[in-house]
């Protein structure tokens, strides 16, 4: 029974690494169509690996200390930025 077992291990490892890769690559933000929900993730940095065509970015309930505009330049189609419930002490233009 060596064959099927090693195949199973191979398969589950494949799924696991895919899952790790997926959650890591997307920063655990949930991206649905053009809405990225990054709320409740204890983020200290603005995610820079989201699709560039998102229109809504939800950054509520994180630990962001600032929302520097430079960090949003890649999201040129952003219309709504929800940055409530963070530790933002000053807001830049
Ligand atoms: C903004 O981007 C710079 C460069 O990637 C990074 O060093 C910095 O921590 C980012 N700031 C925030 C608040 O995400
Ligand atoms: C962002 O998420 C919070 C809760 O997770 C929700 O109350 C709020 O309406 C959302 N904001 C937007 C712009 O979708």
PDB file of C-alpha atoms and ligand atoms in Angstrom:
ATOM      1  CA  UNK A   1       0.000   0.000   0.000  1.00  0.00           C
ATOM      2  CA  UNK A   2       2.941   2.297  -0.491  1.00  0.00           C
ATOM      3  CA  UNK A   3       1.643   3.900  -3.637  1.00  0.00           C
ATOM      4  CA  UNK A   4      -1.788   5.216  -2.553  1.00  0.00           C
ATOM      5  CA  UNK A   5      -0.492   6.423   0.825  1.00  0.00           C
ATOM      6  CA  UNK A   6       2.317   8.514  -0.554  1.00  0.00           C
ATOM      7  CA  UNK A   7      -0.113   9.865  -3.110  1.00  0.00           C
ATOM      8  CA  UNK A   8      -2.441  10.910  -0.281  1.00  0.00           C
ATOM      9  CA  UNK A   9       0.378  12.651   1.568  1.00  0.00           C
ATOM     10  CA  UNK A  10       1.401  14.356  -1.619  1.00  0.00           C
ATOM     11  CA  UNK A  11      -2.168  15.452  -2.241  1.00  0.00           C
ATOM     12  CA  UNK A  12      -2.827  16.848   1.239  1.00  0.00           C
ATOM     13  CA  UNK A  13       0.524  18.615   1.296  1.00  0.00           C
ATOM     14  CA  UNK A  14      -0.343  20.122  -2.036  1.00  0.00           C
ATOM     15  CA  UNK A  15      -3.657  21.408  -0.716  1.00  0.00           C
ATOM     16  CA  UNK A  16      -2.073  22.704   2.477  1.00  0.00           C
ATOM     17  CA  UNK A  17       0.670  24.611   0.719  1.00  0.00           C
ATOM     18  CA  UNK A  18      -1.886  26.038  -1.702  1.00  0.00           C
ATOM     19  CA  UNK A  19      -3.955  27.209   1.217  1.00  0.00           C
ATOM     20  CA  UNK A  20      -0.955  28.763   2.980  1.00  0.00           C
ATOM     21  CA  UNK A  21       0.094  30.434  -0.237  1.00  0.00           C
ATOM     22  CA  UNK A  22      -3.433  31.737  -0.795  1.00  0.00           C
ATOM     23  CA  UNK A  23      -3.984  33.153   2.689  1.00  0.00           C
ATOM     24  CA  UNK A  24      -0.493  34.575   2.796  1.00  0.00           C
ATOM     25  CA  UNK A  25      -0.617  36.117  -0.651  1.00  0.00           C
ATOM     26  CA  UNK A  26      -3.952  37.795  -0.045  1.00  0.00           C
ATOM     27  CA  UNK A  27      -2.972  38.982   3.411  1.00  0.00           C
ATOM     28  CA  UNK A  28      -6.148  37.278   4.679  1.00  0.00           C
ATOM     29  CA  UNK A  29      -8.211  40.053   3.187  1.00  0.00           C
ATOM     30  CA  UNK A  30     -11.398  38.807   1.629  1.00  0.00           C
ATOM     31  CA  UNK A  31     -11.626  40.062  -1.903  1.00  0.00           C
ATOM     32  CA  UNK A  32     -15.009  39.766  -3.527  1.00  0.00           C
ATOM     33  CA  UNK A  33     -15.391  41.329  -6.928  1.00  0.00           C
ATOM     34  CA  UNK A  34     -14.053  44.825  -6.371  1.00  0.00           C
ATOM     35  CA  UNK A  35     -14.454  44.937  -2.611  1.00  0.00           C
ATOM     36  CA  UNK A  36     -11.566  44.070  -0.315  1.00  0.00           C
ATOM     37  CA  UNK A  37     -12.488  43.414   3.298  1.00  0.00           C
ATOM     38  CA  UNK A  38      -9.406  43.650   5.489  1.00  0.00           C
ATOM     39  CA  UNK A  39     -11.280  44.323   8.724  1.00  0.00           C
ATOM     40  CA  UNK A  40     -10.386  42.667  12.045  1.00  0.00           C
ATOM     41  CA  UNK A  41      -6.940  41.486  10.906  1.00  0.00           C
ATOM     42  CA  UNK A  42      -4.753  43.396  13.388  1.00  0.00           C
ATOM     43  CA  UNK A  43      -3.019  44.962  10.405  1.00  0.00           C
ATOM     44  CA  UNK A  44      -0.261  47.420  11.129  1.00  0.00           C
ATOM     45  CA  UNK A  45       0.470  48.050   7.465  1.00  0.00           C
ATOM     46  CA  UNK A  46      -1.671  48.796   4.509  1.00  0.00           C
ATOM     47  CA  UNK A  47      -1.797  45.667   2.369  1.00  0.00           C
ATOM     48  CA  UNK A  48       0.163  46.069  -0.843  1.00  0.00           C
ATOM     49  CA  UNK A  49      -0.726  42.767  -2.475  1.00  0.00           C
ATOM     50  CA  UNK A  50      -4.392  43.256  -3.239  1.00  0.00           C
ATOM     51  CA  UNK A  51      -5.792  43.419  -6.745  1.00  0.00           C
ATOM     52  CA  UNK A  52      -5.186  46.906  -8.122  1.00  0.00           C
ATOM     53  CA  UNK A  53      -8.736  47.185  -9.479  1.00  0.00           C
ATOM     54  CA  UNK A  54     -10.483  47.174  -6.091  1.00  0.00           C
ATOM     55  CA  UNK A  55     -12.977  49.983  -5.536  1.00  0.00           C
ATOM     56  CA  UNK A  56     -13.663  49.488  -1.828  1.00  0.00           C
ATOM     57  CA  UNK A  57     -11.024  48.851   0.792  1.00  0.00           C
ATOM     58  CA  UNK A  58     -12.257  48.104   4.279  1.00  0.00           C
ATOM     59  CA  UNK A  59      -9.521  48.609   6.848  1.00  0.00           C
ATOM     60  CA  UNK A  60     -11.718  48.896   9.918  1.00  0.00           C
ATOM     61  CA  UNK A  61     -10.764  47.349  13.266  1.00  0.00           C
ATOM     62  CA  UNK A  62      -7.033  47.112  12.638  1.00  0.00           C
ATOM     63  CA  UNK A  63      -3.960  48.583  14.244  1.00  0.00           C
ATOM     64  CA  UNK A  64      -2.936  51.008  11.556  1.00  0.00           C
ATOM     65  CA  UNK A  65      -1.126  54.039  12.860  1.00  0.00           C
ATOM     66  CA  UNK A  66      -1.504  56.079   9.728  1.00  0.00           C
ATOM     67  CA  UNK A  67      -2.981  56.062   6.281  1.00  0.00           C
ATOM     68  CA  UNK A  68      -0.216  57.563   4.139  1.00  0.00           C
ATOM     69  CA  UNK A  69      -1.557  58.323   0.669  1.00  0.00           C
ATOM     70  CA  UNK A  70       1.590  56.895  -0.921  1.00  0.00           C
ATOM     71  CA  UNK A  71       0.529  53.435   0.221  1.00  0.00           C
ATOM     72  CA  UNK A  72      -2.688  53.667  -1.731  1.00  0.00           C
ATOM     73  CA  UNK A  73      -1.307  54.877  -5.037  1.00  0.00           C
ATOM     74  CA  UNK A  74      -1.406  51.346  -6.488  1.00  0.00           C
ATOM     75  CA  UNK A  75      -5.146  51.235  -5.915  1.00  0.00           C
ATOM     76  CA  UNK A  76      -5.964  53.929  -8.424  1.00  0.00           C
ATOM     77  CA  UNK A  77      -9.622  52.915  -8.770  1.00  0.00           C
ATOM     78  CA  UNK A  78     -10.386  53.118  -5.078  1.00  0.00           C
ATOM     79  CA  UNK A  79     -13.596  54.983  -4.299  1.00  0.00           C
ATOM     80  CA  UNK A  80     -14.349  54.009  -0.703  1.00  0.00           C
ATOM     81  CA  UNK A  81     -11.711  53.726   1.964  1.00  0.00           C
ATOM     82  CA  UNK A  82     -13.059  52.736   5.340  1.00  0.00           C
ATOM     83  CA  UNK A  83     -10.410  53.304   7.978  1.00  0.00           C
ATOM     84  CA  UNK A  84     -12.481  53.443  11.131  1.00  0.00           C
ATOM     85  CA  UNK A  85     -11.477  51.868  14.466  1.00  0.00           C
ATOM     86  CA  UNK A  86      -7.726  52.182  14.076  1.00  0.00           C
ATOM     87  CA  UNK A  87      -5.019  54.044  15.904  1.00  0.00           C
ATOM     88  CA  UNK A  88      -4.761  56.780  13.334  1.00  0.00           C
ATOM     89  CA  UNK A  89      -3.514  59.868  15.088  1.00  0.00           C
ATOM     90  CA  UNK A  90      -3.127  62.105  12.084  1.00  0.00           C
ATOM     91  CA  UNK A  91      -4.559  62.017   8.615  1.00  0.00           C
ATOM     92  CA  UNK A  92      -2.601  63.185   5.644  1.00  0.00           C
ATOM     93  CA  UNK A  93      -4.308  64.787   2.648  1.00  0.00           C
TER      94      UNK A  93
HETATM   95  C1  LIG B   1       3.755  52.260   3.480  1.00  0.00           C
HETATM   96  O1  LIG B   1       4.632  51.653   2.530  1.00  0.00           O
HETATM   97  C2  LIG B   1       5.989  51.644   2.939  1.00  0.00           C
HETATM   98  C3  LIG B   1       6.810  51.067   1.787  1.00  0.00           C
HETATM   99  O2  LIG B   1       6.304  49.834   1.362  1.00  0.00           O
HETATM  100  C4  LIG B   1       6.137  50.836   4.221  1.00  0.00           C
HETATM  101  O3  LIG B   1       7.476  50.828   4.643  1.00  0.00           O
HETATM  102  C5  LIG B   1       5.251  51.457   5.289  1.00  0.00           C
HETATM  103  O4  LIG B   1       5.334  50.671   6.462  1.00  0.00           O
HETATM  104  C6  LIG B   1       3.825  51.542   4.811  1.00  0.00           C
HETATM  105  N1  LIG B   1       3.005  52.198   5.824  1.00  0.00           N
HETATM  106  C7  LIG B   1       1.821  51.732   6.191  1.00  0.00           C
HETATM  107  C8  LIG B   1       1.106  52.508   7.267  1.00  0.00           C
HETATM  108  O5  LIG B   1       1.314  50.713   5.712  1.00  0.00           O
HETATM  109  C1  LIG B   2     -16.292  47.538   6.825  1.00  0.00           C
HETATM  110  O1  LIG B   2     -16.507  46.467   7.734  1.00  0.00           O
HETATM  111  C2  LIG B   2     -17.239  46.842   8.893  1.00  0.00           C
HETATM  112  C3  LIG B   2     -17.317  45.644   9.824  1.00  0.00           C
HETATM  113  O2  LIG B   2     -16.472  44.612   9.501  1.00  0.00           O
HETATM  114  C4  LIG B   2     -18.605  47.314   8.466  1.00  0.00           C
HETATM  115  O3  LIG B   2     -19.346  47.705   9.623  1.00  0.00           O
HETATM  116  C5  LIG B   2     -18.473  48.484   7.521  1.00  0.00           C
HETATM  117  O4  LIG B   2     -19.743  48.852   7.040  1.00  0.00           O
HETATM  118  C6  LIG B   2     -17.601  48.103   6.329  1.00  0.00           C
HETATM  119  N1  LIG B   2     -17.385  49.289   5.492  1.00  0.00           N
HETATM  120  C7  LIG B   2     -17.583  49.278   4.158  1.00  0.00           C
HETATM  121  C8  LIG B   2     -17.279  50.556   3.447  1.00  0.00           C
HETATM  122  O5  LIG B   2     -17.948  48.268   3.543  1.00  0.00           O
END
